[in-house]
PDB file of C-alpha atoms and ligand atoms in Angstrom:
ATOM      1  CA  UNK P   9     -47.255 -25.737   7.889  1.00 58.00           C
ATOM      2  CA  UNK P  10     -43.495 -25.236   7.956  1.00 66.00           C
ATOM      3  CA  UNK P  11     -41.662 -25.999  11.237  1.00 71.00           C
ATOM      4  CA  UNK P  12     -39.991 -23.194  13.252  1.00 64.00           C
ATOM      5  CA  UNK P  13     -36.664 -24.723  12.215  1.00 70.00           C
ATOM      6  CA  UNK P  14     -37.418 -24.552   8.398  1.00 69.00           C
ATOM      7  CA  UNK P  15     -38.668 -20.960   8.905  1.00 65.00           C
ATOM      8  CA  UNK P  16     -35.427 -20.075  10.811  1.00 68.00           C
ATOM      9  CA  UNK P  17     -33.346 -21.611   8.082  1.00 65.00           C
ATOM     10  CA  UNK P  18     -35.202 -19.742   5.275  1.00 64.00           C
ATOM     11  CA  UNK P  19     -35.044 -16.453   7.267  1.00 66.00           C
ATOM     12  CA  UNK P  20     -31.377 -16.672   7.951  1.00 67.00           C
ATOM     13  CA  UNK P  21     -30.715 -17.447   4.294  1.00 65.00           C
ATOM     14  CA  UNK P  22     -32.640 -14.382   3.355  1.00 62.00           C
ATOM     15  CA  UNK P  23     -30.816 -12.240   5.820  1.00 61.00           C
ATOM     16  CA  UNK P  24     -27.404 -13.524   4.437  1.00 60.00           C
ATOM     17  CA  UNK P  25     -28.574 -12.916   0.770  1.00 62.00           C
ATOM     18  CA  UNK P  26     -29.740  -9.466   1.646  1.00 60.00           C
ATOM     19  CA  UNK P  27     -26.664  -8.360   3.580  1.00 58.00           C
ATOM     20  CA  UNK P  28     -24.467  -9.711   0.685  1.00 58.00           C
ATOM     21  CA  UNK P  29     -26.405  -7.452  -1.678  1.00 55.00           C
ATOM     22  CA  UNK P  30     -26.040  -4.453   0.667  1.00 54.00           C
ATOM     23  CA  UNK P  31     -22.302  -5.142   1.108  1.00 57.00           C
ATOM     24  CA  UNK P  32     -21.807  -5.364  -2.643  1.00 57.00           C
ATOM     25  CA  UNK P  33     -23.743  -2.125  -3.254  1.00 63.00           C
ATOM     26  CA  UNK P  34     -21.844  -0.335  -0.518  1.00 83.00           C
ATOM     27  CA  UNK P  35     -18.701   0.130  -2.470  1.00 92.00           C
ATOM     28  CA  UNK P  36     -18.117   1.440  -5.856  1.00 96.00           C
ATOM     29  CA  UNK P  37     -15.185   0.120  -7.921  1.00 97.00           C
ATOM     30  CA  UNK P  38     -13.473   3.471  -7.205  1.00 97.00           C
ATOM     31  CA  UNK P  39     -13.952   3.210  -3.483  1.00 97.00           C
ATOM     32  CA  UNK P  40     -12.607  -0.345  -3.340  1.00 97.00           C
ATOM     33  CA  UNK P  41      -9.642   0.695  -5.378  1.00 98.00           C
ATOM     34  CA  UNK P  42      -8.929   3.598  -2.969  1.00 98.00           C
ATOM     35  CA  UNK P  43      -9.226   1.329   0.066  1.00 98.00           C
ATOM     36  CA  UNK P  44      -6.999  -1.291  -1.616  1.00 98.00           C
ATOM     37  CA  UNK P  45      -4.139   1.112  -2.496  1.00 98.00           C
ATOM     38  CA  UNK P  46      -4.460   2.879   0.897  1.00 98.00           C
ATOM     39  CA  UNK P  47      -4.276  -0.489   2.742  1.00 98.00           C
ATOM     40  CA  UNK P  48      -1.255  -1.424   0.628  1.00 98.00           C
ATOM     41  CA  UNK P  49       0.639   1.804   1.573  1.00 98.00           C
ATOM     42  CA  UNK P  50      -0.259   1.258   5.275  1.00 98.00           C
ATOM     43  CA  UNK P  51       1.355  -2.160   5.075  1.00 98.00           C
ATOM     44  CA  UNK P  52       4.346  -0.708   3.402  1.00 98.00           C
ATOM     45  CA  UNK P  53       4.581   1.896   6.087  1.00 98.00           C
ATOM     46  CA  UNK P  54       4.363  -0.691   8.732  1.00 98.00           C
ATOM     47  CA  UNK P  55       7.517  -2.332   7.527  1.00 98.00           C
ATOM     48  CA  UNK P  56       9.329   0.841   6.415  1.00 98.00           C
ATOM     49  CA  UNK P  57       9.087   2.431   9.803  1.00 98.00           C
ATOM     50  CA  UNK P  58      11.367   0.190  11.735  1.00 98.00           C
ATOM     51  CA  UNK P  59      13.921   0.249   8.921  1.00 98.00           C
ATOM     52  CA  UNK P  60      13.867   4.033   9.172  1.00 98.00           C
ATOM     53  CA  UNK P  61      14.323   3.942  12.835  1.00 98.00           C
ATOM     54  CA  UNK P  62      17.332   1.726  12.602  1.00 98.00           C
ATOM     55  CA  UNK P  63      18.985   3.784   9.873  1.00 98.00           C
ATOM     56  CA  UNK P  64      18.470   6.870  12.070  1.00 97.00           C
ATOM     57  CA  UNK P  65      19.809   5.098  15.055  1.00 97.00           C
ATOM     58  CA  UNK P  66      16.626   5.488  17.033  1.00 97.00           C
ATOM     59  CA  UNK P  67      16.171   1.663  17.216  1.00 96.00           C
ATOM     60  CA  UNK P  68      19.176  -0.772  17.744  1.00 96.00           C
ATOM     61  CA  UNK P  69      20.187  -2.322  14.398  1.00 96.00           C
ATOM     62  CA  UNK P  70      19.053  -6.014  14.097  1.00 96.00           C
ATOM     63  CA  UNK P  71      20.101  -7.547  10.725  1.00 96.00           C
ATOM     64  CA  UNK P  72      17.373 -10.243  10.706  1.00 96.00           C
ATOM     65  CA  UNK P  73      14.527  -7.840  11.521  1.00 97.00           C
ATOM     66  CA  UNK P  74      15.820  -5.316   9.015  1.00 97.00           C
ATOM     67  CA  UNK P  75      15.948  -8.106   6.296  1.00 97.00           C
ATOM     68  CA  UNK P  76      12.386  -9.283   7.098  1.00 98.00           C
ATOM     69  CA  UNK P  77      11.027  -5.808   6.758  1.00 98.00           C
ATOM     70  CA  UNK P  78      13.003  -5.124   3.517  1.00 98.00           C
ATOM     71  CA  UNK P  79      11.688  -8.253   1.982  1.00 98.00           C
ATOM     72  CA  UNK P  80       8.051  -7.388   2.971  1.00 98.00           C
ATOM     73  CA  UNK P  81       8.397  -4.000   1.446  1.00 98.00           C
ATOM     74  CA  UNK P  82       9.861  -5.450  -1.784  1.00 98.00           C
ATOM     75  CA  UNK P  83       6.861  -7.849  -2.020  1.00 98.00           C
ATOM     76  CA  UNK P  84       4.205  -5.213  -1.032  1.00 98.00           C
ATOM     77  CA  UNK P  85       5.648  -2.694  -3.529  1.00 98.00           C
ATOM     78  CA  UNK P  86       4.091  -4.790  -6.326  1.00 98.00           C
ATOM     79  CA  UNK P  87       0.454  -4.190  -5.071  1.00 98.00           C
ATOM     80  CA  UNK P  88      -0.570  -0.539  -4.836  1.00 98.00           C
ATOM     81  CA  UNK P  89      -0.468  -0.042  -8.588  1.00 98.00           C
ATOM     82  CA  UNK P  90      -3.530  -2.356  -9.007  1.00 98.00           C
ATOM     83  CA  UNK P  91      -5.629   0.230  -6.997  1.00 98.00           C
ATOM     84  CA  UNK P  92      -4.871   3.156  -9.335  1.00 98.00           C
ATOM     85  CA  UNK P  93      -7.799   2.665 -11.607  1.00 98.00           C
ATOM     86  CA  UNK P  94      -9.573   5.181 -13.851  1.00 97.00           C
ATOM     87  CA  UNK P  95     -12.080   7.445 -12.072  1.00 96.00           C
ATOM     88  CA  UNK P  96     -10.674   6.867  -8.608  1.00 98.00           C
ATOM     89  CA  UNK P  97      -9.230  10.274  -7.766  1.00 97.00           C
ATOM     90  CA  UNK P  98     -12.128  11.915  -6.037  1.00 96.00           C
ATOM     91  CA  UNK P  99     -13.692  11.356  -2.689  1.00 96.00           C
ATOM     92  CA  UNK P 100     -11.804   9.735   0.271  1.00 95.00           C
ATOM     93  CA  UNK P 101      -8.348   9.803  -1.316  1.00 98.00           C
ATOM     94  CA  UNK P 102      -5.074  11.746  -1.124  1.00 98.00           C
ATOM     95  CA  UNK P 103      -4.231  10.648  -4.754  1.00 98.00           C
ATOM     96  CA  UNK P 104      -4.215  13.629  -7.098  1.00 98.00           C
ATOM     97  CA  UNK P 105      -6.122  13.599 -10.327  1.00 97.00           C
ATOM     98  CA  UNK P 106      -2.795  14.370 -12.087  1.00 97.00           C
ATOM     99  CA  UNK P 107      -2.073  10.615 -11.854  1.00 98.00           C
ATOM    100  CA  UNK P 108      -4.684   9.819 -14.474  1.00 96.00           C
ATOM    101  CA  UNK P 109      -3.261  12.395 -16.789  1.00 96.00           C
ATOM    102  CA  UNK P 110       0.353  11.453 -16.310  1.00 98.00           C
ATOM    103  CA  UNK P 111      -0.059   7.690 -15.959  1.00 98.00           C
ATOM    104  CA  UNK P 112       3.225   6.863 -17.767  1.00 98.00           C
ATOM    105  CA  UNK P 113       5.235   8.982 -15.406  1.00 98.00           C
ATOM    106  CA  UNK P 114       3.331   7.684 -12.390  1.00 98.00           C
ATOM    107  CA  UNK P 115       4.005   4.007 -13.421  1.00 98.00           C
ATOM    108  CA  UNK P 116       7.540   4.752 -13.986  1.00 98.00           C
ATOM    109  CA  UNK P 117       7.852   6.311 -10.513  1.00 98.00           C
ATOM    110  CA  UNK P 118       6.205   3.168  -9.095  1.00 98.00           C
ATOM    111  CA  UNK P 119       8.768   1.021 -10.965  1.00 98.00           C
ATOM    112  CA  UNK P 120      11.633   3.040  -9.599  1.00 98.00           C
ATOM    113  CA  UNK P 121      10.311   2.271  -6.140  1.00 98.00           C
ATOM    114  CA  UNK P 122       9.916  -1.425  -6.916  1.00 98.00           C
ATOM    115  CA  UNK P 123      13.424  -1.655  -8.180  1.00 98.00           C
ATOM    116  CA  UNK P 124      14.839   0.248  -5.220  1.00 98.00           C
ATOM    117  CA  UNK P 125      12.814  -1.866  -2.763  1.00 98.00           C
ATOM    118  CA  UNK P 126      14.178  -5.055  -4.450  1.00 98.00           C
ATOM    119  CA  UNK P 127      17.743  -3.676  -4.246  1.00 98.00           C
ATOM    120  CA  UNK P 128      17.172  -2.816  -0.590  1.00 98.00           C
ATOM    121  CA  UNK P 129      16.034  -6.361   0.218  1.00 98.00           C
ATOM    122  CA  UNK P 130      19.181  -7.677  -1.512  1.00 98.00           C
ATOM    123  CA  UNK P 131      21.428  -5.307   0.291  1.00 98.00           C
ATOM    124  CA  UNK P 132      19.829  -6.278   3.674  1.00 97.00           C
ATOM    125  CA  UNK P 133      20.537  -9.902   2.996  1.00 95.00           C
ATOM    126  CA  UNK P 134      24.283  -9.155   2.336  1.00 94.00           C
ATOM    127  CA  UNK P 135      25.117  -6.309   4.652  1.00 89.00           C
ATOM    128  CA  UNK P 136      26.896  -6.948   8.073  1.00 86.00           C
ATOM    129  CA  UNK P 137      26.002  -3.575   9.501  1.00 93.00           C
ATOM    130  CA  UNK P 138      23.598  -0.643   9.089  1.00 95.00           C
ATOM    131  CA  UNK P 139      26.230   1.450   7.182  1.00 96.00           C
ATOM    132  CA  UNK P 140      26.177  -1.162   4.414  1.00 95.00           C
ATOM    133  CA  UNK P 141      22.376  -0.797   3.891  1.00 97.00           C
ATOM    134  CA  UNK P 142      22.206   3.036   4.120  1.00 97.00           C
ATOM    135  CA  UNK P 143      22.671   3.829   0.384  1.00 97.00           C
ATOM    136  CA  UNK P 144      19.963   1.344  -0.688  1.00 98.00           C
ATOM    137  CA  UNK P 145      17.614   2.492   2.098  1.00 98.00           C
ATOM    138  CA  UNK P 146      18.179   6.122   0.974  1.00 98.00           C
ATOM    139  CA  UNK P 147      17.219   5.275  -2.562  1.00 98.00           C
ATOM    140  CA  UNK P 148      14.010   3.607  -1.441  1.00 98.00           C
ATOM    141  CA  UNK P 149      13.015   6.536   0.757  1.00 98.00           C
ATOM    142  CA  UNK P 150      13.743   8.985  -2.098  1.00 98.00           C
ATOM    143  CA  UNK P 151      11.493   7.001  -4.350  1.00 98.00           C
ATOM    144  CA  UNK P 152       8.567   7.395  -1.907  1.00 98.00           C
ATOM    145  CA  UNK P 153       9.195  11.040  -1.617  1.00 98.00           C
ATOM    146  CA  UNK P 154       9.620  11.707  -5.365  1.00 98.00           C
ATOM    147  CA  UNK P 155       6.103  10.237  -5.986  1.00 98.00           C
ATOM    148  CA  UNK P 156       4.346  11.736  -2.974  1.00 98.00           C
ATOM    149  CA  UNK P 157       5.712  15.232  -3.978  1.00 98.00           C
ATOM    150  CA  UNK P 158       3.912  15.066  -7.340  1.00 98.00           C
ATOM    151  CA  UNK P 159       0.949  12.857  -6.772  1.00 98.00           C
ATOM    152  CA  UNK P 160      -0.131  12.733  -3.155  1.00 98.00           C
ATOM    153  CA  UNK P 161      -2.051  15.415  -1.523  1.00 95.00           C
ATOM    154  CA  UNK P 162      -1.070  15.257   2.117  1.00 80.00           C
ATOM    155  CA  UNK P 163      -4.065  16.350   4.168  1.00 65.00           C
TER     156      UNK P 163
HETATM  157  C1  HEC B 206       4.400   5.897  -7.512  1.00 53.15           C
HETATM  158  C2  HEC B 206       3.839   6.672  -6.392  1.00 53.15           C
HETATM  159  C3  HEC B 206       4.126   6.324  -5.021  1.00 53.15           C
HETATM  160  C4  HEC B 206       5.248   5.659  -4.447  1.00 53.15           C
HETATM  161  C5  HEC B 206       6.454   5.189  -5.091  1.00 53.15           C
HETATM  162  C6  HEC B 206       4.921   5.560  -2.999  1.00 53.15           C
HETATM  163  N1  HEC B 206       3.604   6.174  -2.764  1.00 53.15           N
HETATM  164 FE1  HEC B 206       2.814   6.322  -0.873  1.00 53.15          FE
HETATM  165  N2  HEC B 206       1.142   7.026  -1.781  1.00 53.15           N
HETATM  166  C7  HEC B 206       0.988   7.450  -3.110  1.00 53.15           C
HETATM  167  C8  HEC B 206      -0.328   8.009  -3.321  1.00 53.15           C
HETATM  168  C9  HEC B 206      -0.850   8.460  -4.688  1.00 53.15           C
HETATM  169  C10 HEC B 206      -1.033   7.960  -2.068  1.00 53.15           C
HETATM  170  C11 HEC B 206      -2.450   8.314  -1.812  1.00 53.15           C
HETATM  171  C12 HEC B 206      -3.364   7.149  -1.959  1.00 53.15           C
HETATM  172  C13 HEC B 206      -4.837   7.374  -1.734  1.00 53.15           C
HETATM  173  O1  HEC B 206      -5.165   8.191  -0.806  1.00 53.15           O
HETATM  174  O2  HEC B 206      -5.665   6.942  -2.424  1.00 53.15           O
HETATM  175  C14 HEC B 206      -0.058   7.324  -1.123  1.00 53.15           C
HETATM  176  C15 HEC B 206      -0.376   7.111   0.254  1.00 53.15           C
HETATM  177  C16 HEC B 206       0.583   6.659   1.151  1.00 53.15           C
HETATM  178  C17 HEC B 206       0.248   6.448   2.483  1.00 53.15           C
HETATM  179  C18 HEC B 206      -1.064   6.708   3.268  1.00 53.15           C
HETATM  180  C19 HEC B 206      -1.991   5.560   3.112  1.00 53.15           C
HETATM  181  C20 HEC B 206      -3.338   5.734   3.832  1.00 53.15           C
HETATM  182  O3  HEC B 206      -3.509   5.271   4.867  1.00 53.15           O
HETATM  183  O4  HEC B 206      -4.173   6.486   3.188  1.00 53.15           O
HETATM  184  C21 HEC B 206       1.435   6.026   3.120  1.00 53.15           C
HETATM  185  C22 HEC B 206       1.570   5.647   4.553  1.00 53.15           C
HETATM  186  C23 HEC B 206       2.464   5.853   2.142  1.00 53.15           C
HETATM  187  N3  HEC B 206       1.834   6.296   0.925  1.00 53.15           N
HETATM  188  C24 HEC B 206       3.642   5.456   2.210  1.00 53.15           C
HETATM  189  C25 HEC B 206       4.680   5.272   1.276  1.00 53.15           C
HETATM  190  C26 HEC B 206       5.937   4.704   1.473  1.00 53.15           C
HETATM  191  C27 HEC B 206       6.625   4.437   2.907  1.00 53.15           C
HETATM  192  C28 HEC B 206       6.516   4.569   0.295  1.00 53.15           C
HETATM  193  C29 HEC B 206       7.923   4.139  -0.086  1.00 53.15           C
HETATM  194  C30 HEC B 206       8.469   3.084   0.662  1.00 53.15           C
HETATM  195  C31 HEC B 206       5.583   5.045  -0.702  1.00 53.15           C
HETATM  196  N4  HEC B 206       4.417   5.406  -0.105  1.00 53.15           N
HETATM  197  C32 HEC B 206       5.740   4.969  -2.099  1.00 53.15           C
HETATM  198  C33 HEC B 206       1.960   7.259  -4.044  1.00 53.15           C
HETATM  199  C34 HEC B 206       3.184   6.614  -3.921  1.00 53.15           C
END
């Protein structure tokens, strides 16, 4: 006879194992990649928004906050590319299938964004006022638009 305690331990181990299997089976590599890149862009937007607000004069300029956000975007810019894997352009995604066909161009647009974001972080560290940051911010915003225009289906 096994005790109730032993039974409970075994039962909970089975439940954990079963839910792990279910969790693993729930998401295909394509779905995981889509969620990964979308989450990355959400994080980028979270930091990009306040900078846009300051540049437009909607939020008072604060050099330290701007710098923190610019550095975050520069770091985060390195991640979304990992999520653009083969066969991940259908389903719950706004990424156009053209990405797969024009991967070199897509990668080069991502690199333009990464370079612009790094320059923006540098400018934010040196500038005394928002005017000094505007050109670098403009270039970064342009790099988002240039890619979305070609490769993102805005639903
Ligand atoms: C090289 C291409 C590229 C660049 C550069 C780029 N994006 Fe995107 N972005 C995409 C694609 C493609 C999607 C759609 C991803 C999907 O739905 O799987 C996307 C989606 C998004 C989303 C929606 C995420 C979600 O919740 O589904 C936001 C927000 C976003 N981008 C913001 C930005 C911002 C801000 C920048 C610049 C600072 C930027 N992106 C630069 C290609 C790019």
